[in-house]
Amino acid sequence: MRKWKIALGTAVALGAISVASVHLLDMGNLRLSASTAGAAPAPAAFVMPVPVASVVKKTIPIYLDYAARIEPIRSITLQARVPGYLQEQTAQDGADVRQGDLLYKISPDDFQAALDQAKAQVQRDTATLDYARSNLGRGTELAKSGYLDKDSFDQRTSTLREAQASLALNQAAVRTAELNLSYAEIHAPFTGRLGRNQASVGTLVSVAGTVLNTLVQLDPIYVTFNPSETDLAEIEQARAAGPIEVEVLLPGETETSQKGELTFIDNTVDHSTGTITARATIGNAKFTLMPGQYVRVRLHIRQQPDALMVPQTALGSSQLGKYLYVVGKGNTVDQRLVSLGPTSGDLVAILSGVSESDQIITGNLQKIGPGMPISPLPQKPAT
């Protein structure tokens, strides 16, 4: 009986503990539910906004670019053709002169005296010739009538021929003296620009020994460059289709300053460099190109239709090469490795890696990566 009472008391105690546990659990759940109900919802993940641009399809010019140097078409050293004292410099150093302009004068006194002497010789020989011609005429009549022997007639004939030869000799001397007198004045053989004077007035100049100055032609002018032998076939193909336009860019320029035409390609490739010498003729009316100057030239060899163009600012670079970020499925970033073609303004041609329907990401490139969700901003038309 006693054992039964103990067992009954134990069961009652366990029941009370269970009821208390359930009550405490319910109270805890109520507190947890109340706490959960009052909490704020978790924030949504941030999506990077990015500007995008469409791929542009257009026809672009294809150029070949080279470093080049300016060379004059004609450049000469001015020297005297007759000796004498330099009397006058009529054109200032660095002057732009036209063909035929007087540049220097050598003292003409000696040459004028030589010319006067030669002319006097001609006058003397003319008188001698006239007498010999008259004497021969009289001898002819006398020889016909038998009053002049054959030997005397031959002497008169010989005298006439000697007078003719002497006159011709002195007439040549007159022409030589006239040339020497004309050489005392040095004229510009072509239109160009003088350099620095190298012989002061009063200098005794010698024939082809004393340098007076230099004269170079500036308009038009040559631009010489060296295409590689790998470009030669493409240049010749373009040349066969018509004249090749050449554009010249001065150092620091981004826009063409002058244009000309390819006029010369050498006949031999330099085996040591693998290049060939080519030359363009450029109009230089404003004298902005000077001999010895280094410039860049662009050869317009053809037009490329339907080129896919994207902004150059959208390009990225990695160890694998150049790439673009493109809006992929579900507005995620898709990375495309691309091969580049020629540029046109702010755009660059893409030879492979994108299609015309792609949207190119042009901004926030450092903040995004492949597979990252993005929010494309309204497109701006490409220029």
Short mmCIF file of N, CA and C in Angstrom, two decimals, residues 197-302:
data_model
loop_
_atom_site.label_atom_id
_atom_site.label_comp_id
_atom_site.label_asym_id
_atom_site.label_seq_id
_atom_site.Cartn_x
_atom_site.Cartn_y
_atom_site.Cartn_z
N ASN A 197 73.27 83.74 -95.35
CA ASN A 197 74.36 84.17 -96.23
C ASN A 197 75.70 83.69 -95.68
N GLN A 198 76.58 83.22 -96.59
CA GLN A 198 77.87 82.67 -96.17
C GLN A 198 79.05 83.41 -96.79
N ALA A 199 78.80 84.51 -97.47
CA ALA A 199 79.88 85.32 -98.07
C ALA A 199 79.50 86.79 -97.95
N SER A 200 80.29 87.54 -97.22
CA SER A 200 79.99 88.96 -97.03
C SER A 200 80.31 89.73 -98.29
N VAL A 201 79.68 90.90 -98.41
CA VAL A 201 79.97 91.80 -99.52
C VAL A 201 81.44 92.19 -99.47
N GLY A 202 82.13 92.14 -100.63
CA GLY A 202 83.55 92.42 -100.70
C GLY A 202 84.41 91.18 -100.75
N THR A 203 83.81 90.01 -100.53
CA THR A 203 84.57 88.76 -100.59
C THR A 203 84.98 88.46 -102.03
N LEU A 204 86.22 88.01 -102.21
CA LEU A 204 86.68 87.58 -103.52
C LEU A 204 86.24 86.14 -103.72
N VAL A 205 85.27 85.96 -104.60
CA VAL A 205 84.71 84.63 -104.80
C VAL A 205 85.39 83.98 -105.99
N SER A 206 85.47 82.68 -105.93
CA SER A 206 86.07 81.90 -107.01
C SER A 206 85.01 81.07 -107.70
N VAL A 207 85.38 80.51 -108.83
CA VAL A 207 84.43 79.73 -109.62
C VAL A 207 84.15 78.41 -108.91
N ALA A 208 82.87 78.19 -108.55
CA ALA A 208 82.43 76.95 -107.90
C ALA A 208 83.28 76.61 -106.69
N GLY A 209 83.80 77.64 -106.01
CA GLY A 209 84.60 77.39 -104.82
C GLY A 209 84.06 78.05 -103.59
N THR A 210 83.45 79.21 -103.73
CA THR A 210 82.92 79.96 -102.59
C THR A 210 81.41 79.77 -102.53
N VAL A 211 80.93 79.25 -101.39
CA VAL A 211 79.49 79.07 -101.20
C VAL A 211 78.90 80.40 -100.76
N LEU A 212 77.88 80.86 -101.49
CA LEU A 212 77.21 82.11 -101.15
C LEU A 212 75.99 81.88 -100.24
N ASN A 213 75.20 80.89 -100.57
CA ASN A 213 73.97 80.66 -99.82
C ASN A 213 73.38 79.34 -100.29
N THR A 214 72.24 78.98 -99.72
CA THR A 214 71.48 77.81 -100.18
C THR A 214 70.06 78.26 -100.51
N LEU A 215 69.46 77.57 -101.45
CA LEU A 215 68.09 77.84 -101.86
C LEU A 215 67.33 76.53 -101.90
N VAL A 216 66.17 76.48 -101.21
CA VAL A 216 65.36 75.27 -101.19
C VAL A 216 63.95 75.59 -101.67
N GLN A 217 63.36 74.63 -102.34
CA GLN A 217 61.97 74.76 -102.78
C GLN A 217 61.06 74.23 -101.67
N LEU A 218 60.06 75.00 -101.29
CA LEU A 218 59.17 74.63 -100.20
C LEU A 218 57.76 74.27 -100.65
N ASP A 219 57.37 74.65 -101.84
CA ASP A 219 56.02 74.37 -102.30
C ASP A 219 56.03 73.99 -103.78
N PRO A 220 55.64 72.74 -104.09
CA PRO A 220 55.32 71.66 -103.17
C PRO A 220 56.57 71.07 -102.53
N ILE A 221 56.35 70.07 -101.68
CA ILE A 221 57.47 69.50 -100.93
C ILE A 221 57.26 67.99 -100.81
N TYR A 222 58.33 67.26 -100.59
CA TYR A 222 58.26 65.80 -100.45
C TYR A 222 58.09 65.40 -98.98
N VAL A 223 57.34 64.31 -98.78
CA VAL A 223 57.27 63.63 -97.49
C VAL A 223 57.70 62.18 -97.73
N THR A 224 58.82 61.80 -97.15
CA THR A 224 59.40 60.49 -97.39
C THR A 224 59.18 59.59 -96.17
N PHE A 225 58.78 58.34 -96.42
CA PHE A 225 58.52 57.39 -95.34
C PHE A 225 58.91 56.00 -95.82
N ASN A 226 58.83 55.02 -94.93
CA ASN A 226 59.34 53.68 -95.22
C ASN A 226 58.32 52.61 -94.83
N PRO A 227 57.41 52.25 -95.74
CA PRO A 227 56.48 51.15 -95.44
C PRO A 227 57.22 49.82 -95.34
N SER A 228 56.68 48.92 -94.55
CA SER A 228 57.26 47.58 -94.45
C SER A 228 56.90 46.78 -95.68
N GLU A 229 57.69 45.76 -95.93
CA GLU A 229 57.43 44.92 -97.10
C GLU A 229 56.11 44.18 -96.98
N THR A 230 55.61 43.98 -95.75
CA THR A 230 54.30 43.33 -95.59
C THR A 230 53.16 44.24 -96.03
N ASP A 231 53.36 45.55 -95.97
CA ASP A 231 52.34 46.50 -96.41
C ASP A 231 52.42 46.78 -97.91
N LEU A 232 53.51 46.37 -98.54
CA LEU A 232 53.75 46.77 -99.92
C LEU A 232 52.67 46.24 -100.86
N ALA A 233 52.26 44.98 -100.68
CA ALA A 233 51.25 44.40 -101.57
C ALA A 233 49.93 45.16 -101.45
N GLU A 234 49.55 45.53 -100.24
CA GLU A 234 48.30 46.26 -100.04
C GLU A 234 48.38 47.66 -100.66
N ILE A 235 49.53 48.30 -100.54
CA ILE A 235 49.71 49.63 -101.13
C ILE A 235 49.65 49.55 -102.66
N GLU A 236 50.33 48.57 -103.23
CA GLU A 236 50.32 48.43 -104.68
C GLU A 236 48.93 48.11 -105.20
N GLN A 237 48.17 47.33 -104.46
CA GLN A 237 46.80 47.02 -104.87
C GLN A 237 45.94 48.29 -104.88
N ALA A 238 46.10 49.11 -103.83
CA ALA A 238 45.36 50.37 -103.78
C ALA A 238 45.84 51.33 -104.87
N ARG A 239 47.13 51.31 -105.15
CA ARG A 239 47.69 52.19 -106.18
C ARG A 239 47.17 51.82 -107.57
N ALA A 240 46.95 50.54 -107.80
CA ALA A 240 46.42 50.09 -109.08
C ALA A 240 44.98 50.56 -109.30
N ALA A 241 44.26 50.80 -108.19
CA ALA A 241 42.87 51.24 -108.30
C ALA A 241 42.76 52.75 -108.51
N GLY A 242 43.83 53.48 -108.31
CA GLY A 242 43.79 54.93 -108.49
C GLY A 242 44.80 55.61 -107.58
N PRO A 243 44.89 56.94 -107.67
CA PRO A 243 45.84 57.67 -106.82
C PRO A 243 45.55 57.44 -105.33
N ILE A 244 46.60 57.33 -104.54
CA ILE A 244 46.47 57.13 -103.10
C ILE A 244 46.63 58.48 -102.41
N GLU A 245 45.61 58.87 -101.65
CA GLU A 245 45.66 60.13 -100.91
C GLU A 245 46.51 59.94 -99.65
N VAL A 246 47.36 60.92 -99.39
CA VAL A 246 48.24 60.89 -98.22
C VAL A 246 47.92 62.10 -97.35
N GLU A 247 47.69 61.85 -96.06
CA GLU A 247 47.41 62.92 -95.10
C GLU A 247 48.62 63.10 -94.19
N VAL A 248 48.93 64.35 -93.87
CA VAL A 248 50.09 64.68 -93.05
C VAL A 248 49.60 65.24 -91.72
N LEU A 249 50.16 64.73 -90.61
CA LEU A 249 49.86 65.22 -89.28
C LEU A 249 51.15 65.70 -88.64
N LEU A 250 51.17 66.96 -88.24
CA LEU A 250 52.32 67.53 -87.54
C LEU A 250 52.38 67.00 -86.12
N PRO A 251 53.54 67.07 -85.48
CA PRO A 251 53.65 66.60 -84.08
C PRO A 251 52.63 67.30 -83.19
N GLY A 252 51.89 66.51 -82.41
CA GLY A 252 50.88 67.05 -81.51
C GLY A 252 49.52 67.23 -82.13
N GLU A 253 49.41 67.06 -83.45
CA GLU A 253 48.12 67.22 -84.12
C GLU A 253 47.34 65.91 -84.12
N THR A 254 46.02 66.04 -84.05
CA THR A 254 45.13 64.88 -84.20
C THR A 254 44.30 64.98 -85.46
N GLU A 255 44.26 66.15 -86.06
CA GLU A 255 43.54 66.35 -87.30
C GLU A 255 44.53 66.63 -88.43
N THR A 256 44.15 66.19 -89.64
CA THR A 256 45.03 66.36 -90.79
C THR A 256 45.23 67.84 -91.11
N SER A 257 46.49 68.23 -91.33
CA SER A 257 46.78 69.62 -91.67
C SER A 257 46.92 69.81 -93.18
N GLN A 258 47.54 68.84 -93.86
CA GLN A 258 47.73 68.94 -95.31
C GLN A 258 47.54 67.58 -95.95
N LYS A 259 47.22 67.61 -97.24
CA LYS A 259 47.01 66.38 -97.98
C LYS A 259 47.81 66.44 -99.27
N GLY A 260 48.14 65.25 -99.77
CA GLY A 260 48.85 65.15 -101.03
C GLY A 260 48.59 63.80 -101.66
N GLU A 261 49.53 63.35 -102.46
CA GLU A 261 49.36 62.11 -103.21
C GLU A 261 50.65 61.32 -103.22
N LEU A 262 50.52 60.01 -103.10
CA LEU A 262 51.68 59.13 -103.20
C LEU A 262 52.20 59.17 -104.64
N THR A 263 53.48 59.57 -104.80
CA THR A 263 54.02 59.76 -106.15
C THR A 263 55.23 58.87 -106.45
N PHE A 264 55.77 58.18 -105.45
CA PHE A 264 56.98 57.41 -105.72
C PHE A 264 57.09 56.25 -104.74
N ILE A 265 57.44 55.07 -105.27
CA ILE A 265 57.83 53.90 -104.48
C ILE A 265 59.11 53.36 -105.10
N ASP A 266 60.11 53.16 -104.27
CA ASP A 266 61.40 52.71 -104.75
C ASP A 266 61.29 51.32 -105.36
N ASN A 267 62.36 50.90 -106.05
CA ASN A 267 62.32 49.61 -106.75
C ASN A 267 63.04 48.50 -106.01
N THR A 268 63.50 48.77 -104.78
CA THR A 268 64.24 47.77 -104.02
C THR A 268 63.86 47.84 -102.55
N VAL A 269 63.62 46.68 -101.94
CA VAL A 269 63.38 46.59 -100.51
C VAL A 269 64.72 46.48 -99.79
N ASP A 270 64.89 47.28 -98.75
CA ASP A 270 66.12 47.24 -97.95
C ASP A 270 66.15 45.93 -97.17
N HIS A 271 67.11 45.06 -97.49
CA HIS A 271 67.14 43.73 -96.86
C HIS A 271 67.47 43.80 -95.38
N SER A 272 68.12 44.87 -94.94
CA SER A 272 68.51 44.97 -93.54
C SER A 272 67.36 45.43 -92.64
N THR A 273 66.41 46.17 -93.20
CA THR A 273 65.29 46.67 -92.41
C THR A 273 63.94 46.10 -92.84
N GLY A 274 63.88 45.50 -94.02
CA GLY A 274 62.60 44.99 -94.52
C GLY A 274 61.62 46.07 -94.89
N THR A 275 62.13 47.25 -95.23
CA THR A 275 61.26 48.37 -95.62
C THR A 275 61.65 48.86 -97.01
N ILE A 276 60.78 49.68 -97.57
CA ILE A 276 61.02 50.27 -98.88
C ILE A 276 60.76 51.77 -98.78
N THR A 277 61.49 52.55 -99.54
CA THR A 277 61.33 54.00 -99.50
C THR A 277 60.17 54.42 -100.39
N ALA A 278 59.28 55.24 -99.82
CA ALA A 278 58.14 55.79 -100.57
C ALA A 278 58.10 57.29 -100.33
N ARG A 279 57.41 57.98 -101.23
CA ARG A 279 57.41 59.44 -101.15
C ARG A 279 56.07 59.99 -101.64
N ALA A 280 55.59 61.00 -100.93
CA ALA A 280 54.37 61.70 -101.33
C ALA A 280 54.72 63.15 -101.63
N THR A 281 53.97 63.75 -102.54
CA THR A 281 54.14 65.16 -102.88
C THR A 281 52.99 65.93 -102.24
N ILE A 282 53.35 66.93 -101.42
CA ILE A 282 52.37 67.66 -100.62
C ILE A 282 52.41 69.14 -100.97
N GLY A 283 51.25 69.75 -101.17
CA GLY A 283 51.18 71.20 -101.33
C GLY A 283 51.51 71.89 -100.02
N ASN A 284 52.32 72.95 -100.10
CA ASN A 284 52.81 73.60 -98.88
C ASN A 284 52.78 75.11 -99.05
N ALA A 285 51.62 75.63 -99.47
CA ALA A 285 51.52 77.05 -99.80
C ALA A 285 51.78 77.95 -98.59
N LYS A 286 51.45 77.46 -97.39
CA LYS A 286 51.65 78.27 -96.18
C LYS A 286 53.01 78.02 -95.52
N PHE A 287 53.82 77.15 -96.11
CA PHE A 287 55.17 76.86 -95.62
C PHE A 287 55.15 76.32 -94.18
N THR A 288 54.13 75.54 -93.84
CA THR A 288 54.09 74.94 -92.51
C THR A 288 54.97 73.70 -92.41
N LEU A 289 55.33 73.11 -93.55
CA LEU A 289 56.23 71.96 -93.57
C LEU A 289 57.61 72.44 -93.96
N MET A 290 58.62 72.04 -93.20
CA MET A 290 59.99 72.48 -93.45
C MET A 290 60.89 71.27 -93.64
N PRO A 291 61.87 71.36 -94.53
CA PRO A 291 62.80 70.24 -94.75
C PRO A 291 63.47 69.81 -93.44
N GLY A 292 63.56 68.49 -93.27
CA GLY A 292 64.16 67.93 -92.06
C GLY A 292 63.17 67.68 -90.96
N GLN A 293 61.95 68.18 -91.07
CA GLN A 293 60.95 68.02 -90.03
C GLN A 293 60.40 66.59 -90.04
N TYR A 294 60.08 66.06 -88.85
CA TYR A 294 59.48 64.74 -88.73
C TYR A 294 57.98 64.89 -88.50
N VAL A 295 57.19 64.10 -89.23
CA VAL A 295 55.74 64.15 -89.16
C VAL A 295 55.22 62.71 -89.21
N ARG A 296 53.89 62.59 -89.19
CA ARG A 296 53.25 61.30 -89.42
C ARG A 296 52.38 61.41 -90.67
N VAL A 297 52.34 60.33 -91.44
CA VAL A 297 51.51 60.30 -92.64
C VAL A 297 50.54 59.13 -92.55
N ARG A 298 49.38 59.33 -93.19
CA ARG A 298 48.37 58.28 -93.28
C ARG A 298 48.02 58.08 -94.74
N LEU A 299 48.10 56.83 -95.19
CA LEU A 299 47.75 56.48 -96.56
C LEU A 299 46.32 55.92 -96.56
N HIS A 300 45.44 56.58 -97.29
CA HIS A 300 44.07 56.11 -97.41
C HIS A 300 44.03 55.08 -98.53
N ILE A 301 43.97 53.80 -98.14
CA ILE A 301 44.09 52.74 -99.14
C ILE A 301 42.75 52.14 -99.58
N ARG A 302 41.71 52.26 -98.74
CA ARG A 302 40.41 51.72 -99.17
C ARG A 302 39.34 52.12 -98.16
#
